[in-house]
Amino acid sequence: MDDTELFPLLEALKNPDEAVRAEATQALWQIWFGQKGAAGLQTLQRAQVLLEAGEADQSEAVLSEVIEQMPDFAEAWNRRAVLHFVQGNYRKAIADCHHAIALVPVHFGALHGLGLCLASVGEYREAIQAFRRALEIQPYAIENQKLIFECTAKLS
């Protein structure tokens, strides 16, 4: 991914204007989903349709195949992490989040997801770290602020 394309969008996430942040957020998701062109996007969409139809195993197979073919496709890792999270397979989701973050360190969605997974397995300190990293990228993300508070309360 081209950092010159990402930098202005990442800066816009810090803008006090909610509309500017929303536009930047949408643009970043489009970049991540579109990283591998139309074919990659269609594969992610097919996996999502399968998941929504209750065909989680088939959805996972589609995502695993695209990951095998394109291991640098961060959003494929992130989508499979989401699938694992929905199924309650938190350790698998954590591993996939780590892959997505390794590929795209500013992937606020994967960082947020990592925090959710870590909190789900009771690793609250690590969850707080993930939510804080996500907040560094999206400082106005109130949900992450709220989750940090909840995880901190569980440590008390």
PDB file of C-alpha atoms in Angstrom, residues 16-138:
ATOM      1  CA  PRO A  16     -12.373  17.529  14.791  1.00  0.00           C
ATOM      2  CA  ASP A  17     -14.934  17.576  11.951  1.00  0.00           C
ATOM      3  CA  GLU A  18     -16.942  14.350  12.084  1.00  0.00           C
ATOM      4  CA  ALA A  19     -17.753  14.484   8.361  1.00  0.00           C
ATOM      5  CA  VAL A  20     -14.056  14.692   7.469  1.00  0.00           C
ATOM      6  CA  ARG A  21     -13.318  11.708   9.718  1.00  0.00           C
ATOM      7  CA  ALA A  22     -16.196   9.696   8.273  1.00  0.00           C
ATOM      8  CA  GLU A  23     -15.031  10.343   4.710  1.00  0.00           C
ATOM      9  CA  ALA A  24     -11.460   9.344   5.582  1.00  0.00           C
ATOM     10  CA  THR A  25     -12.643   6.211   7.368  1.00  0.00           C
ATOM     11  CA  GLN A  26     -14.689   5.168   4.345  1.00  0.00           C
ATOM     12  CA  ALA A  27     -11.769   5.862   1.996  1.00  0.00           C
ATOM     13  CA  LEU A  28      -9.422   3.735   4.094  1.00  0.00           C
ATOM     14  CA  TRP A  29     -11.869   0.832   4.140  1.00  0.00           C
ATOM     15  CA  GLN A  30     -12.161   1.116   0.345  1.00  0.00           C
ATOM     16  CA  ILE A  31      -8.375   0.993  -0.003  1.00  0.00           C
ATOM     17  CA  TRP A  32      -8.102  -2.040   2.253  1.00  0.00           C
ATOM     18  CA  PHE A  33     -10.965  -3.937   0.619  1.00  0.00           C
ATOM     19  CA  GLY A  34      -9.728  -2.984  -2.849  1.00  0.00           C
ATOM     20  CA  GLN A  35      -6.058  -3.796  -2.250  1.00  0.00           C
ATOM     21  CA  LYS A  36      -6.183  -6.794  -4.601  1.00  0.00           C
ATOM     22  CA  GLY A  37      -8.461  -5.252  -7.200  1.00  0.00           C
ATOM     23  CA  ALA A  38     -11.891  -6.383  -8.304  1.00  0.00           C
ATOM     24  CA  ALA A  39     -11.118 -10.078  -7.909  1.00  0.00           C
ATOM     25  CA  GLY A  40     -10.012  -9.660  -4.302  1.00  0.00           C
ATOM     26  CA  LEU A  41     -13.017  -7.494  -3.479  1.00  0.00           C
ATOM     27  CA  GLN A  42     -15.426  -9.989  -5.054  1.00  0.00           C
ATOM     28  CA  THR A  43     -13.871 -12.799  -3.030  1.00  0.00           C
ATOM     29  CA  LEU A  44     -14.348 -10.866   0.213  1.00  0.00           C
ATOM     30  CA  GLN A  45     -17.924 -10.088  -0.755  1.00  0.00           C
ATOM     31  CA  ARG A  46     -18.598 -13.749  -1.579  1.00  0.00           C
ATOM     32  CA  ALA A  47     -17.226 -14.789   1.822  1.00  0.00           C
ATOM     33  CA  GLN A  48     -19.474 -12.231   3.534  1.00  0.00           C
ATOM     34  CA  VAL A  49     -22.566 -13.442   1.667  1.00  0.00           C
ATOM     35  CA  LEU A  50     -21.769 -17.016   2.718  1.00  0.00           C
ATOM     36  CA  LEU A  51     -21.304 -15.952   6.332  1.00  0.00           C
ATOM     37  CA  GLU A  52     -24.595 -14.041   6.357  1.00  0.00           C
ATOM     38  CA  ALA A  53     -26.319 -17.097   4.840  1.00  0.00           C
ATOM     39  CA  GLY A  54     -25.130 -19.219   7.754  1.00  0.00           C
ATOM     40  CA  GLU A  55     -22.441 -20.958   5.716  1.00  0.00           C
ATOM     41  CA  ALA A  56     -19.543 -20.100   8.015  1.00  0.00           C
ATOM     42  CA  ASP A  57     -17.442 -23.121   7.019  1.00  0.00           C
ATOM     43  CA  GLN A  58     -17.703 -22.235   3.334  1.00  0.00           C
ATOM     44  CA  SER A  59     -16.965 -18.591   4.105  1.00  0.00           C
ATOM     45  CA  GLU A  60     -13.864 -19.617   6.033  1.00  0.00           C
ATOM     46  CA  ALA A  61     -12.757 -21.852   3.147  1.00  0.00           C
ATOM     47  CA  VAL A  62     -13.079 -18.939   0.693  1.00  0.00           C
ATOM     48  CA  LEU A  63     -11.094 -16.631   2.981  1.00  0.00           C
ATOM     49  CA  SER A  64      -8.440 -19.263   3.683  1.00  0.00           C
ATOM     50  CA  GLU A  65      -8.013 -19.860  -0.032  1.00  0.00           C
ATOM     51  CA  VAL A  66      -7.570 -16.163  -0.812  1.00  0.00           C
ATOM     52  CA  ILE A  67      -5.095 -15.859   2.078  1.00  0.00           C
ATOM     53  CA  GLU A  68      -3.129 -18.792   0.689  1.00  0.00           C
ATOM     54  CA  GLN A  69      -3.099 -17.221  -2.785  1.00  0.00           C
ATOM     55  CA  MET A  70      -2.482 -13.653  -1.563  1.00  0.00           C
ATOM     56  CA  PRO A  71      -0.859 -13.786   1.887  1.00  0.00           C
ATOM     57  CA  ASP A  72      -0.256 -10.022   1.822  1.00  0.00           C
ATOM     58  CA  PHE A  73      -4.000  -9.244   1.531  1.00  0.00           C
ATOM     59  CA  ALA A  74      -4.520  -7.712   4.972  1.00  0.00           C
ATOM     60  CA  GLU A  75      -8.277  -7.384   4.663  1.00  0.00           C
ATOM     61  CA  ALA A  76      -8.650 -11.102   3.929  1.00  0.00           C
ATOM     62  CA  TRP A  77      -6.891 -11.808   7.236  1.00  0.00           C
ATOM     63  CA  ASN A  78      -9.110  -9.244   8.960  1.00  0.00           C
ATOM     64  CA  ARG A  79     -12.308 -10.687   7.474  1.00  0.00           C
ATOM     65  CA  ARG A  80     -11.328 -14.192   8.583  1.00  0.00           C
ATOM     66  CA  ALA A  81     -10.609 -12.777  12.056  1.00  0.00           C
ATOM     67  CA  VAL A  82     -14.134 -11.350  12.101  1.00  0.00           C
ATOM     68  CA  LEU A  83     -15.540 -14.738  11.103  1.00  0.00           C
ATOM     69  CA  HIS A  84     -13.580 -16.475  13.881  1.00  0.00           C
ATOM     70  CA  PHE A  85     -14.712 -13.840  16.399  1.00  0.00           C
ATOM     71  CA  VAL A  86     -18.376 -14.315  15.449  1.00  0.00           C
ATOM     72  CA  GLN A  87     -17.937 -18.062  15.945  1.00  0.00           C
ATOM     73  CA  GLY A  88     -16.295 -17.565  19.346  1.00  0.00           C
ATOM     74  CA  ASN A  89     -12.921 -18.852  18.105  1.00  0.00           C
ATOM     75  CA  TYR A  90     -11.070 -16.007  19.782  1.00  0.00           C
ATOM     76  CA  ARG A  91      -7.545 -17.467  19.635  1.00  0.00           C
ATOM     77  CA  LYS A  92      -7.826 -18.000  15.865  1.00  0.00           C
ATOM     78  CA  ALA A  93      -9.224 -14.487  15.521  1.00  0.00           C
ATOM     79  CA  ILE A  94      -6.337 -13.069  17.544  1.00  0.00           C
ATOM     80  CA  ALA A  95      -3.812 -14.793  15.275  1.00  0.00           C
ATOM     81  CA  ASP A  96      -5.519 -13.443  12.151  1.00  0.00           C
ATOM     82  CA  CYS A  97      -5.708  -9.923  13.618  1.00  0.00           C
ATOM     83  CA  HIS A  98      -1.972 -10.056  14.264  1.00  0.00           C
ATOM     84  CA  HIS A  99      -1.382 -10.994  10.604  1.00  0.00           C
ATOM     85  CA  ALA A 100      -3.553  -8.117   9.378  1.00  0.00           C
ATOM     86  CA  ILE A 101      -1.802  -5.653  11.702  1.00  0.00           C
ATOM     87  CA  ALA A 102       1.635  -6.889  10.669  1.00  0.00           C
ATOM     88  CA  LEU A 103       0.687  -6.127   7.055  1.00  0.00           C
ATOM     89  CA  VAL A 104      -1.083  -2.822   7.797  1.00  0.00           C
ATOM     90  CA  PRO A 105      -0.006  -1.460  11.195  1.00  0.00           C
ATOM     91  CA  VAL A 106      -2.565   1.378  10.946  1.00  0.00           C
ATOM     92  CA  HIS A 107      -5.517  -0.971  10.387  1.00  0.00           C
ATOM     93  CA  PHE A 108      -7.773   0.431  13.095  1.00  0.00           C
ATOM     94  CA  GLY A 109     -10.396  -2.243  12.395  1.00  0.00           C
ATOM     95  CA  ALA A 110      -7.966  -5.080  13.041  1.00  0.00           C
ATOM     96  CA  LEU A 111      -6.638  -3.326  16.156  1.00  0.00           C
ATOM     97  CA  HIS A 112     -10.187  -2.853  17.462  1.00  0.00           C
ATOM     98  CA  GLY A 113     -10.972  -6.485  16.650  1.00  0.00           C
ATOM     99  CA  LEU A 114      -7.805  -7.633  18.398  1.00  0.00           C
ATOM    100  CA  GLY A 115      -8.881  -5.725  21.483  1.00  0.00           C
ATOM    101  CA  LEU A 116     -12.329  -7.314  21.409  1.00  0.00           C
ATOM    102  CA  CYS A 117     -10.841 -10.791  21.084  1.00  0.00           C
ATOM    103  CA  LEU A 118      -8.328 -10.249  23.867  1.00  0.00           C
ATOM    104  CA  ALA A 119     -11.058  -8.913  26.150  1.00  0.00           C
ATOM    105  CA  SER A 120     -13.185 -11.957  25.313  1.00  0.00           C
ATOM    106  CA  VAL A 121     -10.470 -14.273  26.638  1.00  0.00           C
ATOM    107  CA  GLY A 122      -9.865 -12.145  29.728  1.00  0.00           C
ATOM    108  CA  GLU A 123      -6.549 -10.625  28.599  1.00  0.00           C
ATOM    109  CA  TYR A 124      -7.611  -7.130  29.591  1.00  0.00           C
ATOM    110  CA  ARG A 125      -4.175  -5.481  29.749  1.00  0.00           C
ATOM    111  CA  GLU A 126      -3.387  -6.616  26.211  1.00  0.00           C
ATOM    112  CA  ALA A 127      -6.874  -5.590  25.076  1.00  0.00           C
ATOM    113  CA  ILE A 128      -6.306  -2.108  26.499  1.00  0.00           C
ATOM    114  CA  GLN A 129      -3.037  -1.881  24.551  1.00  0.00           C
ATOM    115  CA  ALA A 130      -4.823  -2.818  21.314  1.00  0.00           C
ATOM    116  CA  PHE A 131      -7.616  -0.299  21.911  1.00  0.00           C
ATOM    117  CA  ARG A 132      -5.037   2.398  22.723  1.00  0.00           C
ATOM    118  CA  ARG A 133      -3.176   1.677  19.478  1.00  0.00           C
ATOM    119  CA  ALA A 134      -6.478   1.959  17.618  1.00  0.00           C
ATOM    120  CA  LEU A 135      -7.151   5.271  19.405  1.00  0.00           C
ATOM    121  CA  GLU A 136      -3.784   6.628  18.288  1.00  0.00           C
ATOM    122  CA  ILE A 137      -5.049   6.215  14.736  1.00  0.00           C
ATOM    123  CA  GLN A 138      -8.688   7.194  15.396  1.00  0.00           C
TER     124      GLN A 138
END
